[in-house]
Tab-separated table of C-alpha atoms in Angstrom:
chain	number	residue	atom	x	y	z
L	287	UNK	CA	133.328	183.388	93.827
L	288	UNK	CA	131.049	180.855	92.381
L	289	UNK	CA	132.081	177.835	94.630
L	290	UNK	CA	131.553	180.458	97.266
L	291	UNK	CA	127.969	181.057	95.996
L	292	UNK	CA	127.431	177.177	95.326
L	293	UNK	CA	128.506	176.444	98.960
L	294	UNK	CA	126.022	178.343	100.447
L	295	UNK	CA	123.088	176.874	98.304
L	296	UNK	CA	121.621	173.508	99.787
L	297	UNK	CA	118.872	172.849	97.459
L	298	UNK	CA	118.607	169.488	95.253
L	299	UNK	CA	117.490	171.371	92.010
L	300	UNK	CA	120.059	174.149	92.543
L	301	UNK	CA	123.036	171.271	93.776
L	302	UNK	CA	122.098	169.589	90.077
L	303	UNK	CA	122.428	173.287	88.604
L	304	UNK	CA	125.867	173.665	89.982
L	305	UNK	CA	126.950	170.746	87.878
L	306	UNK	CA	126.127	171.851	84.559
L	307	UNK	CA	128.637	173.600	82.653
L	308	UNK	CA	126.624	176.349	81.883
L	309	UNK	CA	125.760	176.907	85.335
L	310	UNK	CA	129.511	178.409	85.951
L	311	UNK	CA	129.012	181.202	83.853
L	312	UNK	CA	125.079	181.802	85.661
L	313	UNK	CA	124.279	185.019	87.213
L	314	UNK	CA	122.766	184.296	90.328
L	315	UNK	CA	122.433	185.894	93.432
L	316	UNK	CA	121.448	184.827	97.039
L	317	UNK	CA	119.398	187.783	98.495
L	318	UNK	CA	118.138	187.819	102.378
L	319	UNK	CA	114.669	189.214	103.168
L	320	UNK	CA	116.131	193.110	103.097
L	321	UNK	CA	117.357	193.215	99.597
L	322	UNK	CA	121.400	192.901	100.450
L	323	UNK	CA	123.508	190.725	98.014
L	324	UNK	CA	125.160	187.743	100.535
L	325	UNK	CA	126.429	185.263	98.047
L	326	UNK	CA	126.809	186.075	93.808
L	327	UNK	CA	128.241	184.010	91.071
L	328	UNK	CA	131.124	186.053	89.482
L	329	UNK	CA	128.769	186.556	86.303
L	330	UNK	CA	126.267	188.099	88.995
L	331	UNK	CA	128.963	190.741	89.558
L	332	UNK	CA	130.402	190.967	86.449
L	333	UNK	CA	126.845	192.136	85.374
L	334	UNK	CA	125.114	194.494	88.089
L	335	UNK	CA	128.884	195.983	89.218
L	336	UNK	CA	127.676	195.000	93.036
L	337	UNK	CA	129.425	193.633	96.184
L	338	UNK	CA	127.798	191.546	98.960
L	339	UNK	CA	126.557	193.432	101.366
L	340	UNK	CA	125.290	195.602	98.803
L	341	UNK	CA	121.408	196.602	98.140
L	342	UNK	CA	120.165	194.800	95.166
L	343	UNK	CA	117.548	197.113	94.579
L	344	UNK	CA	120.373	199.589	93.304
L	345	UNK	CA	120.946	197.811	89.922
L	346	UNK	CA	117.234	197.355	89.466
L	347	UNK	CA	114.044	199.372	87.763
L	348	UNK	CA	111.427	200.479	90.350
L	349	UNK	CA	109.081	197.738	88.173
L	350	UNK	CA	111.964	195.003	89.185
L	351	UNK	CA	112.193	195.635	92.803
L	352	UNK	CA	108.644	195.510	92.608
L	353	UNK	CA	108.328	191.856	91.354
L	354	UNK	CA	111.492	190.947	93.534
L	355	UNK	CA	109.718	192.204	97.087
L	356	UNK	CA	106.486	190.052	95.689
């Protein structure tokens, strides 16, 4: 899942990210302007139990979604 993730980013400070060891165990997330999960790192699933496809707003706190939609 996370060269899945990692081949969909194609930024120069996220391409340098994807080279660090700790980056493999990072939970990130790629989220498109309606809130649905369409890439994750494995850690990202591991942590908020979601699939892609799936809202993101469902794992987080009213307050979260909040700062996320800003």
């Amino acid at each position: 899942m996370n060269d899945d993730f990692f081949a969909l980013v194609d930024t120069d400070a996220l391409k340098a990210l994807s080279g660090q060891p700790s980056a493999t165990g990072a939970a990130m997330l790629l989220v498109d302007t309606h809130g649905l999960i369409r890439a994750q790192t494995a850690a990202a699933g591991e942590l908020l139990e979601l699939e892609n496809g799936d809202l993101l707003a469902s794992a987080l706190s009213d307050e979260a979604v909040a700062l996320v939609e800003d």
